[in-house]
mmCIF file of C-alpha atoms in Angstrom:
data_model
loop_
_atom_site.group_PDB
_atom_site.id
_atom_site.type_symbol
_atom_site.label_atom_id
_atom_site.label_comp_id
_atom_site.label_asym_id
_atom_site.label_seq_id
_atom_site.Cartn_x
_atom_site.Cartn_y
_atom_site.Cartn_z
ATOM 1 C CA MET A 1414 169.853 -42.190 -93.531
ATOM 2 C CA SER A 1415 166.231 -43.196 -93.058
ATOM 3 C CA LEU A 1416 163.366 -41.150 -94.461
ATOM 4 C CA ARG A 1417 162.278 -40.257 -90.914
ATOM 5 C CA LYS A 1418 165.771 -39.084 -89.980
ATOM 6 C CA SER A 1419 166.048 -37.114 -93.218
ATOM 7 C CA ALA A 1420 162.763 -35.334 -92.520
ATOM 8 C CA ALA A 1421 163.881 -34.522 -88.981
ATOM 9 C CA ALA A 1422 167.194 -33.174 -90.265
ATOM 10 C CA LEU A 1423 165.464 -31.010 -92.853
ATOM 11 C CA ALA A 1424 163.086 -29.677 -90.205
ATOM 12 C CA ALA A 1425 166.000 -28.803 -87.944
ATOM 13 C CA ILE A 1426 167.810 -27.050 -90.797
ATOM 14 C CA GLY A 1427 164.637 -25.154 -91.654
ATOM 15 C CA ALA A 1428 164.123 -24.057 -88.052
ATOM 16 C CA PHE A 1429 167.726 -22.925 -87.826
ATOM 17 C CA ALA A 1430 167.420 -20.988 -91.071
ATOM 18 C CA PHE A 1431 164.203 -19.333 -89.884
ATOM 19 C CA CYS A 1432 165.777 -18.303 -86.574
ATOM 20 C CA ALA A 1433 168.841 -16.987 -88.411
ATOM 21 C CA MET A 1434 166.607 -15.039 -90.785
ATOM 22 C CA MET A 1435 164.622 -13.550 -87.887
ATOM 23 C CA GLY A 1436 167.830 -12.698 -86.056
ATOM 24 C CA THR A 1437 169.112 -10.875 -89.145
ATOM 25 C CA ALA A 1438 165.790 -9.064 -89.545
ATOM 26 C CA ASN A 1439 165.813 -7.997 -85.906
ATOM 27 C CA ALA A 1440 169.408 -6.815 -86.215
ATOM 28 C CA ALA A 1441 168.463 -4.702 -89.224
ATOM 29 C CA TYR A 1442 165.426 -3.211 -87.470
ATOM 30 C CA PRO A 1443 164.242 -0.677 -88.315
ATOM 31 C CA ASP A 1444 164.738 -0.425 -92.060
ATOM 32 C CA LYS A 1445 161.581 1.568 -92.821
ATOM 33 C CA PRO A 1446 159.363 4.189 -91.110
ATOM 34 C CA ILE A 1447 157.482 3.215 -87.950
ATOM 35 C CA THR A 1448 153.868 4.087 -87.167
ATOM 36 C CA MET A 1449 152.952 5.224 -83.668
ATOM 37 C CA PHE A 1450 149.218 5.016 -83.023
ATOM 38 C CA VAL A 1451 147.818 7.766 -80.801
ATOM 39 C CA PRO A 1452 144.179 7.004 -79.934
ATOM 40 C CA PHE A 1453 143.134 10.669 -79.751
ATOM 41 C CA ALA A 1454 142.812 13.668 -82.028
ATOM 42 C CA ALA A 1455 145.825 15.632 -83.228
ATOM 43 C CA GLY A 1456 146.693 18.613 -81.063
ATOM 44 C CA GLY A 1457 145.414 17.066 -77.840
ATOM 45 C CA PRO A 1458 147.550 16.445 -74.728
ATOM 46 C CA THR A 1459 148.405 12.807 -75.504
ATOM 47 C CA ASP A 1460 149.268 13.748 -79.086
ATOM 48 C CA THR A 1461 151.608 16.426 -77.705
ATOM 49 C CA VAL A 1462 153.424 13.856 -75.561
ATOM 50 C CA ALA A 1463 153.662 11.459 -78.511
ATOM 51 C CA ARG A 1464 155.105 13.995 -80.933
ATOM 52 C CA SER A 1465 157.610 15.227 -78.349
ATOM 53 C CA VAL A 1466 159.152 11.785 -77.795
ATOM 54 C CA ALA A 1467 158.692 10.494 -81.366
ATOM 55 C CA ALA A 1468 160.912 13.215 -82.825
ATOM 56 C CA VAL A 1469 163.898 12.166 -80.700
ATOM 57 C CA MET A 1470 163.164 8.445 -80.942
ATOM 58 C CA SER A 1471 163.274 8.794 -84.736
ATOM 59 C CA LYS A 1472 166.836 10.092 -84.514
ATOM 60 C CA SER A 1473 167.870 7.301 -82.164
ATOM 61 C CA LEU A 1474 166.363 4.569 -84.352
ATOM 62 C CA GLY A 1475 167.452 6.080 -87.648
ATOM 63 C CA GLN A 1476 163.954 5.924 -89.102
ATOM 64 C CA GLN A 1477 161.038 8.322 -89.001
ATOM 65 C CA ILE A 1478 158.225 7.631 -86.571
ATOM 66 C CA LEU A 1479 154.938 8.663 -88.125
ATOM 67 C CA ILE A 1480 152.092 9.614 -85.781
ATOM 68 C CA GLU A 1481 148.708 8.183 -86.755
ATOM 69 C CA ASN A 1482 145.825 9.666 -84.786
ATOM 70 C CA VAL A 1483 142.985 7.172 -84.429
ATOM 71 C CA GLY A 1484 140.391 8.848 -82.218
ATOM 72 C CA GLY A 1485 137.023 7.688 -80.951
ATOM 73 C CA ALA A 1486 135.423 5.608 -78.196
ATOM 74 C CA GLY A 1487 137.711 6.847 -75.446
ATOM 75 C CA GLY A 1488 140.825 5.622 -77.220
ATOM 76 C CA THR A 1489 139.624 2.028 -77.620
ATOM 77 C CA ILE A 1490 139.531 2.234 -81.422
ATOM 78 C CA GLY A 1491 143.161 3.287 -81.595
ATOM 79 C CA VAL A 1492 144.230 0.649 -79.077
ATOM 80 C CA GLY A 1493 142.340 -1.959 -81.097
ATOM 81 C CA ARG A 1494 144.190 -0.863 -84.235
ATOM 82 C CA ALA A 1495 147.519 -1.380 -82.497
ATOM 83 C CA VAL A 1496 146.479 -4.762 -81.095
ATOM 84 C CA ALA A 1497 145.573 -5.949 -84.603
ATOM 85 C CA ALA A 1498 148.810 -4.706 -86.201
ATOM 86 C CA ALA A 1499 151.651 -7.016 -87.235
ATOM 87 C CA PRO A 1500 154.057 -7.723 -84.345
ATOM 88 C CA ASP A 1501 157.118 -6.639 -86.286
ATOM 89 C CA GLY A 1502 158.097 -3.438 -84.494
ATOM 90 C CA TYR A 1503 156.690 -1.130 -87.168
ATOM 91 C CA SER A 1504 153.534 -0.422 -85.180
ATOM 92 C CA LEU A 1505 153.657 1.151 -81.724
ATOM 93 C CA LEU A 1506 150.987 2.478 -79.377
ATOM 94 C CA LEU A 1507 151.232 5.505 -77.121
ATOM 95 C CA MET A 1508 148.270 5.567 -74.750
ATOM 96 C CA HIS A 1509 147.436 7.074 -71.375
ATOM 97 C CA ILE A 1510 145.613 6.031 -68.196
ATOM 98 C CA GLY A 1511 142.471 5.369 -70.251
ATOM 99 C CA ILE A 1512 143.844 1.972 -71.232
ATOM 100 C CA SER A 1513 143.366 0.896 -67.602
ATOM 101 C CA THR A 1514 139.827 2.259 -67.240
ATOM 102 C CA ALA A 1515 138.437 0.881 -70.506
ATOM 103 C CA PRO A 1516 137.883 -2.673 -69.166
ATOM 104 C CA ALA A 1517 135.414 -1.291 -66.602
ATOM 105 C CA LEU A 1518 133.909 1.404 -68.832
ATOM 106 C CA TYR A 1519 133.199 -0.675 -71.939
ATOM 107 C CA ARG A 1520 130.894 -3.675 -71.824
ATOM 108 C CA THR A 1521 132.208 -5.134 -75.082
ATOM 109 C CA LEU A 1522 135.942 -4.586 -75.297
ATOM 110 C CA LYS A 1523 137.542 -6.653 -78.058
ATOM 111 C CA TYR A 1524 141.018 -6.815 -76.561
ATOM 112 C CA ASP A 1525 142.770 -7.433 -73.265
ATOM 113 C CA ALA A 1526 145.562 -4.897 -72.872
ATOM 114 C CA ASN A 1527 147.313 -7.110 -70.332
ATOM 115 C CA LYS A 1528 147.496 -10.001 -72.793
ATOM 116 C CA ASP A 1529 147.430 -8.415 -76.252
ATOM 117 C CA LEU A 1530 150.209 -5.841 -75.972
ATOM 118 C CA GLU A 1531 153.942 -5.886 -75.224
ATOM 119 C CA PRO A 1532 154.857 -3.143 -72.727
ATOM 120 C CA ILE A 1533 157.855 -0.986 -73.586
ATOM 121 C CA GLY A 1534 157.989 1.689 -70.881
ATOM 122 C CA LEU A 1535 156.327 4.485 -68.949
ATOM 123 C CA ILE A 1536 156.835 7.979 -70.315
ATOM 124 C CA THR A 1537 155.371 10.661 -68.075
ATOM 125 C CA GLU A 1538 152.612 11.343 -65.580
ATOM 126 C CA VAL A 1539 150.766 14.550 -66.363
ATOM 127 C CA PRO A 1540 148.878 16.464 -63.667
ATOM 128 C CA MET A 1541 145.365 17.706 -64.311
ATOM 129 C CA THR A 1542 144.094 21.239 -63.794
ATOM 130 C CA MET A 1543 140.627 22.352 -62.747
ATOM 131 C CA ILE A 1544 139.679 25.280 -64.970
ATOM 132 C CA ALA A 1545 136.558 27.239 -65.808
ATOM 133 C CA LYS A 1546 135.386 29.848 -68.272
ATOM 134 C CA LYS A 1547 136.954 33.240 -67.714
ATOM 135 C CA ASP A 1548 133.877 34.860 -66.153
ATOM 136 C CA MET A 1549 133.107 32.112 -63.623
ATOM 137 C CA PRO A 1550 132.169 34.076 -60.470
ATOM 138 C CA ALA A 1551 133.902 31.820 -57.912
ATOM 139 C CA LYS A 1552 137.357 33.161 -57.041
ATOM 140 C CA ASP A 1553 138.829 29.984 -55.479
ATOM 141 C CA LEU A 1554 138.119 26.262 -55.243
ATOM 142 C CA LYS A 1555 136.042 26.502 -52.056
ATOM 143 C CA GLU A 1556 133.830 29.143 -53.653
ATOM 144 C CA LEU A 1557 133.665 27.083 -56.838
ATOM 145 C CA ILE A 1558 132.423 24.007 -54.997
ATOM 146 C CA ALA A 1559 129.804 26.078 -53.159
ATOM 147 C CA TYR A 1560 128.741 27.637 -56.464
ATOM 148 C CA LEU A 1561 128.455 24.242 -58.153
ATOM 149 C CA LYS A 1562 126.334 22.844 -55.338
ATOM 150 C CA ALA A 1563 123.995 25.840 -55.521
ATOM 151 C CA ASN A 1564 123.781 25.852 -59.330
ATOM 152 C CA LYS A 1565 124.215 22.201 -60.270
ATOM 153 C CA ASP A 1566 121.322 22.303 -62.757
ATOM 154 C CA LYS A 1567 122.844 25.281 -64.567
ATOM 155 C CA VAL A 1568 126.534 24.387 -64.721
ATOM 156 C CA SER A 1569 127.962 22.321 -67.585
ATOM 157 C CA TYR A 1570 131.109 20.233 -67.405
ATOM 158 C CA ALA A 1571 133.005 19.584 -70.653
ATOM 159 C CA ASN A 1572 135.121 16.530 -71.380
ATOM 160 C CA ALA A 1573 136.895 15.024 -74.374
ATOM 161 C CA GLY A 1574 134.618 11.969 -74.498
ATOM 162 C CA ILE A 1575 133.889 8.860 -72.449
ATOM 163 C CA GLY A 1576 137.107 7.322 -71.195
ATOM 164 C CA SER A 1577 139.162 10.458 -71.749
ATOM 165 C CA ALA A 1578 141.312 11.848 -68.942
ATOM 166 C CA SER A 1579 138.997 14.832 -68.593
ATOM 167 C CA HIS A 1580 136.036 12.478 -68.234
ATOM 168 C CA LEU A 1581 137.785 10.491 -65.489
ATOM 169 C CA CYS A 1582 138.828 13.614 -63.592
ATOM 170 C CA GLY A 1583 135.313 15.034 -63.803
ATOM 171 C CA MET A 1584 133.803 11.780 -62.603
ATOM 172 C CA LEU A 1585 136.072 11.734 -59.544
ATOM 173 C CA PHE A 1586 135.492 15.438 -58.867
ATOM 174 C CA MET A 1587 131.711 15.139 -58.929
ATOM 175 C CA SER A 1588 131.942 12.124 -56.647
ATOM 176 C CA ALA A 1589 134.246 13.985 -54.258
ATOM 177 C CA ILE A 1590 131.938 17.011 -53.953
ATOM 178 C CA GLU A 1591 128.802 14.816 -54.056
ATOM 179 C CA THR A 1592 127.286 16.915 -56.829
ATOM 180 C CA ASP A 1593 126.251 15.767 -60.299
ATOM 181 C CA LEU A 1594 126.682 18.297 -63.089
ATOM 182 C CA LEU A 1595 125.458 18.387 -66.665
ATOM 183 C CA THR A 1596 128.209 16.595 -68.588
ATOM 184 C CA VAL A 1597 128.949 17.614 -72.175
ATOM 185 C CA PRO A 1598 131.157 15.080 -74.002
ATOM 186 C CA TYR A 1599 133.116 16.223 -77.057
ATOM 187 C CA LYS A 1600 135.043 14.369 -79.736
ATOM 188 C CA GLY A 1601 138.431 15.410 -78.473
ATOM 189 C CA THR A 1602 140.058 17.962 -76.190
ATOM 190 C CA ASN A 1603 140.371 20.803 -78.693
ATOM 191 C CA PRO A 1604 136.638 21.293 -79.375
ATOM 192 C CA ALA A 1605 135.938 21.082 -75.638
ATOM 193 C CA MET A 1606 138.556 23.755 -74.933
ATOM 194 C CA THR A 1607 137.238 25.915 -77.765
ATOM 195 C CA ASP A 1608 133.759 25.953 -76.252
ATOM 196 C CA LEU A 1609 135.136 26.602 -72.770
ATOM 197 C CA LEU A 1610 137.077 29.596 -74.083
ATOM 198 C CA GLY A 1611 133.928 30.778 -75.823
ATOM 199 C CA GLY A 1612 131.813 30.387 -72.691
ATOM 200 C CA GLN A 1613 129.501 27.768 -74.175
ATOM 201 C CA VAL A 1614 130.446 25.407 -71.298
ATOM 202 C CA ASP A 1615 131.469 26.285 -67.769
ATOM 203 C CA LEU A 1616 134.006 23.876 -66.383
ATOM 204 C CA MET A 1617 136.665 21.327 -67.345
ATOM 205 C CA CYS A 1618 139.442 19.309 -65.706
ATOM 206 C CA ASP A 1619 142.168 18.507 -68.204
ATOM 207 C CA GLN A 1620 145.843 17.689 -68.488
ATOM 208 C CA SER A 1621 148.362 20.461 -67.929
ATOM 209 C CA THR A 1622 149.837 19.648 -71.340
ATOM 210 C CA ASN A 1623 146.662 21.100 -72.812
ATOM 211 C CA THR A 1624 145.806 23.850 -70.320
ATOM 212 C CA THR A 1625 149.095 25.488 -69.312
ATOM 213 C CA SER A 1626 149.182 27.926 -72.235
ATOM 214 C CA GLN A 1627 145.537 28.886 -71.668
ATOM 215 C CA ILE A 1628 146.176 29.442 -67.944
ATOM 216 C CA LYS A 1629 149.334 31.479 -68.535
ATOM 217 C CA GLY A 1630 147.551 33.449 -71.237
ATOM 218 C CA ASP A 1631 144.802 34.320 -68.734
ATOM 219 C CA LYS A 1632 142.177 32.901 -71.074
ATOM 220 C CA VAL A 1633 140.571 30.671 -68.447
ATOM 221 C CA LYS A 1634 140.083 30.795 -64.691
ATOM 222 C CA ALA A 1635 142.284 28.188 -63.012
ATOM 223 C CA TYR A 1636 141.554 26.801 -59.563
ATOM 224 C CA ALA A 1637 143.955 23.990 -58.740
ATOM 225 C CA VAL A 1638 146.229 21.190 -59.960
ATOM 226 C CA THR A 1639 145.471 17.562 -59.136
ATOM 227 C CA SER A 1640 149.048 16.541 -58.301
ATOM 228 C CA LYS A 1641 150.284 16.014 -54.747
ATOM 229 C CA ALA A 1642 152.777 18.864 -55.141
ATOM 230 C CA ARG A 1643 152.564 22.154 -56.995
ATOM 231 C CA VAL A 1644 153.635 22.203 -60.632
ATOM 232 C CA PRO A 1645 156.753 24.378 -61.219
ATOM 233 C CA SER A 1646 155.404 25.916 -64.426
ATOM 234 C CA LEU A 1647 152.145 26.796 -62.622
ATOM 235 C CA SER A 1648 153.642 27.587 -59.225
ATOM 236 C CA ASN A 1649 150.922 30.052 -58.226
ATOM 237 C CA LEU A 1650 148.232 27.391 -58.630
ATOM 238 C CA PRO A 1651 147.504 25.422 -55.427
ATOM 239 C CA THR A 1652 146.998 21.685 -55.319
ATOM 240 C CA MET A 1653 143.449 20.441 -54.830
ATOM 241 C CA ASP A 1654 144.511 19.368 -51.351
ATOM 242 C CA GLU A 1655 145.815 22.852 -50.498
ATOM 243 C CA ALA A 1656 142.701 24.435 -51.952
ATOM 244 C CA GLY A 1657 140.432 22.462 -49.634
ATOM 245 C CA LEU A 1658 139.543 19.220 -51.431
ATOM 246 C CA LYS A 1659 141.590 16.833 -49.315
ATOM 247 C CA GLY A 1660 142.969 13.663 -50.840
ATOM 248 C CA PHE A 1661 142.024 14.510 -54.419
ATOM 249 C CA ASN A 1662 144.994 13.405 -56.524
ATOM 250 C CA ILE A 1663 144.988 12.126 -60.082
ATOM 251 C CA GLY A 1664 147.766 11.969 -62.641
ATOM 252 C CA VAL A 1665 147.498 10.912 -66.259
ATOM 253 C CA TRP A 1666 150.322 8.470 -66.913
ATOM 254 C CA HIS A 1667 151.385 7.619 -70.467
ATOM 255 C CA GLY A 1668 153.019 4.447 -71.717
ATOM 256 C CA LEU A 1669 154.375 2.920 -74.909
ATOM 257 C CA TRP A 1670 153.414 -0.550 -76.177
ATOM 258 C CA ALA A 1671 153.881 -2.818 -79.197
ATOM 259 C CA PRO A 1672 151.560 -5.591 -80.472
ATOM 260 C CA LYS A 1673 151.815 -8.907 -78.632
ATOM 261 C CA GLY A 1674 154.500 -11.143 -80.112
ATOM 262 C CA THR A 1675 156.845 -8.347 -81.150
ATOM 263 C CA PRO A 1676 160.373 -9.819 -80.733
ATOM 264 C CA LYS A 1677 162.194 -8.840 -77.567
ATOM 265 C CA ALA A 1678 165.223 -7.729 -79.560
ATOM 266 C CA VAL A 1679 162.961 -5.197 -81.266
ATOM 267 C CA THR A 1680 161.190 -3.965 -78.136
ATOM 268 C CA ASP A 1681 164.590 -3.603 -76.467
ATOM 269 C CA LYS A 1682 165.693 -1.277 -79.283
ATOM 270 C CA VAL A 1683 162.478 0.742 -78.991
ATOM 271 C CA ASN A 1684 162.888 0.951 -75.215
ATOM 272 C CA LYS A 1685 166.460 2.215 -75.659
ATOM 273 C CA ALA A 1686 165.183 4.874 -78.074
ATOM 274 C CA LEU A 1687 162.457 5.848 -75.606
ATOM 275 C CA GLN A 1688 164.974 6.214 -72.793
ATOM 276 C CA ASP A 1689 167.190 8.307 -75.078
ATOM 277 C CA ALA A 1690 164.213 10.587 -75.749
ATOM 278 C CA LEU A 1691 163.319 10.950 -72.079
ATOM 279 C CA LYS A 1692 166.790 12.211 -71.192
ATOM 280 C CA ASP A 1693 166.942 14.580 -74.168
ATOM 281 C CA LYS A 1694 167.242 18.219 -73.123
ATOM 282 C CA ASP A 1695 164.584 19.441 -75.565
ATOM 283 C CA VAL A 1696 162.065 16.822 -74.437
ATOM 284 C CA ILE A 1697 162.693 17.628 -70.769
ATOM 285 C CA GLU A 1698 162.251 21.347 -71.453
ATOM 286 C CA ARG A 1699 159.148 20.734 -73.542
ATOM 287 C CA PHE A 1700 157.609 18.583 -70.818
ATOM 288 C CA ALA A 1701 158.499 21.178 -68.139
ATOM 289 C CA SER A 1702 156.782 23.927 -70.127
ATOM 290 C CA LEU A 1703 153.654 21.776 -70.139
ATOM 291 C CA GLY A 1704 153.708 21.070 -66.426
ATOM 292 C CA THR A 1705 155.175 17.578 -66.458
ATOM 293 C CA ALA A 1706 158.476 15.653 -66.516
ATOM 294 C CA PRO A 1707 159.793 12.298 -67.767
ATOM 295 C CA GLU A 1708 159.230 9.317 -65.508
ATOM 296 C CA PRO A 1709 162.302 8.231 -63.478
ATOM 297 C CA VAL A 1710 164.609 5.846 -65.362
ATOM 298 C CA ALA A 1711 163.543 2.897 -63.198
ATOM 299 C CA ARG A 1712 159.961 3.339 -64.451
ATOM 300 C CA GLN A 1713 160.892 3.633 -68.131
ATOM 301 C CA THR A 1714 160.890 -0.164 -68.424
ATOM 302 C CA PRO A 1715 158.559 -2.925 -69.666
ATOM 303 C CA ASP A 1716 158.233 -4.392 -66.166
ATOM 304 C CA ALA A 1717 157.250 -1.041 -64.668
ATOM 305 C CA LEU A 1718 154.612 -0.448 -67.333
ATOM 306 C CA ARG A 1719 153.265 -3.989 -66.978
ATOM 307 C CA ALA A 1720 152.884 -3.529 -63.218
ATOM 308 C CA GLN A 1721 151.358 -0.061 -63.634
ATOM 309 C CA LEU A 1722 148.689 -1.307 -66.029
ATOM 310 C CA ALA A 1723 147.674 -4.228 -63.818
ATOM 311 C CA ALA A 1724 147.517 -2.069 -60.688
ATOM 312 C CA GLU A 1725 145.520 0.689 -62.373
ATOM 313 C CA ILE A 1726 142.953 -1.722 -63.836
ATOM 314 C CA SER A 1727 142.355 -3.031 -60.307
ATOM 315 C CA LYS A 1728 142.187 0.495 -58.890
ATOM 316 C CA TRP A 1729 139.691 1.945 -61.365
ATOM 317 C CA ALA A 1730 137.248 -0.968 -61.704
ATOM 318 C CA PRO A 1731 135.457 -0.399 -58.358
ATOM 319 C CA ILE A 1732 135.449 3.402 -58.807
ATOM 320 C CA ILE A 1733 133.771 3.181 -62.210
ATOM 321 C CA LYS A 1734 131.365 0.501 -61.040
ATOM 322 C CA LYS A 1735 130.300 2.701 -58.126
ATOM 323 C CA ALA A 1736 129.788 5.661 -60.456
ATOM 324 C CA GLY A 1737 127.623 3.525 -62.746
ATOM 325 C CA VAL A 1738 129.185 4.905 -65.938
ATOM 326 C CA TYR A 1739 129.322 2.533 -68.880
ATOM 327 C CA ALA A 1740 129.698 2.692 -72.639
ATOM 328 C CA ASP A 1741 128.838 0.178 -75.341
#
């Protein structure tokens, strides 16, 4: 055998051995704990979704899924951490709608979510709720809008930071009522809610996963939900459309990703675990108590999440550009 043929044979054997090794590794996956990056503070609405599904996914995969909260910069720091992680299935990312608004909000984004992440599946779409401090004088949404227009220099709107769901909802709301309010950004949902409960700020629009207990506990004044239909766990709360703000609908969808290059055999296993979690009775009940539900099975797929991300990036870019809101 010639030297050239020998080298070619050795290369072929090496490639075969590598593929066999990777196949064995994928078959054994997972053989150690998995980290799920959540780009927001612990205790917030996205963290609640993550911990709900991670507990059941851990059982399905046979390894613990550890939640790592990496807050800051509207979730872009946490997404960046996931993008930079090894594509071996031991790093996952659970992120919400903010992943689709970041390209328009941030002038210097160091990743492209369409290209740098492997989609695994959609999880849930959470409605938002328009709430105010307990002693807000307006008794319904129409009165609230009139009050805001008359007192726009005195009213403060809290959000969980630029790029957060509460920021996006507030931006759309102010645009819809053609009234700019004093915006107070916080480093997370919990401190924003704390100040709203204490009366230091006046108004907030946030996910039902974070507001349902406060509404049911009569600790805030609730005006409407942003979904097209009423939320079963908040059945007495009208939709924004019913309350008089026609066409105002926004839902905060959540998805699960892995770093680009993660083997398909691995992402398939993670997707199976995700689907197991989303049909689990405890997860369904937990989601229902928070005003949401798992996405339909047909949307719990990589293709559905890929299409959702692309469509939402296109949808939000002109809205954010028109609002003139940017972050460095």
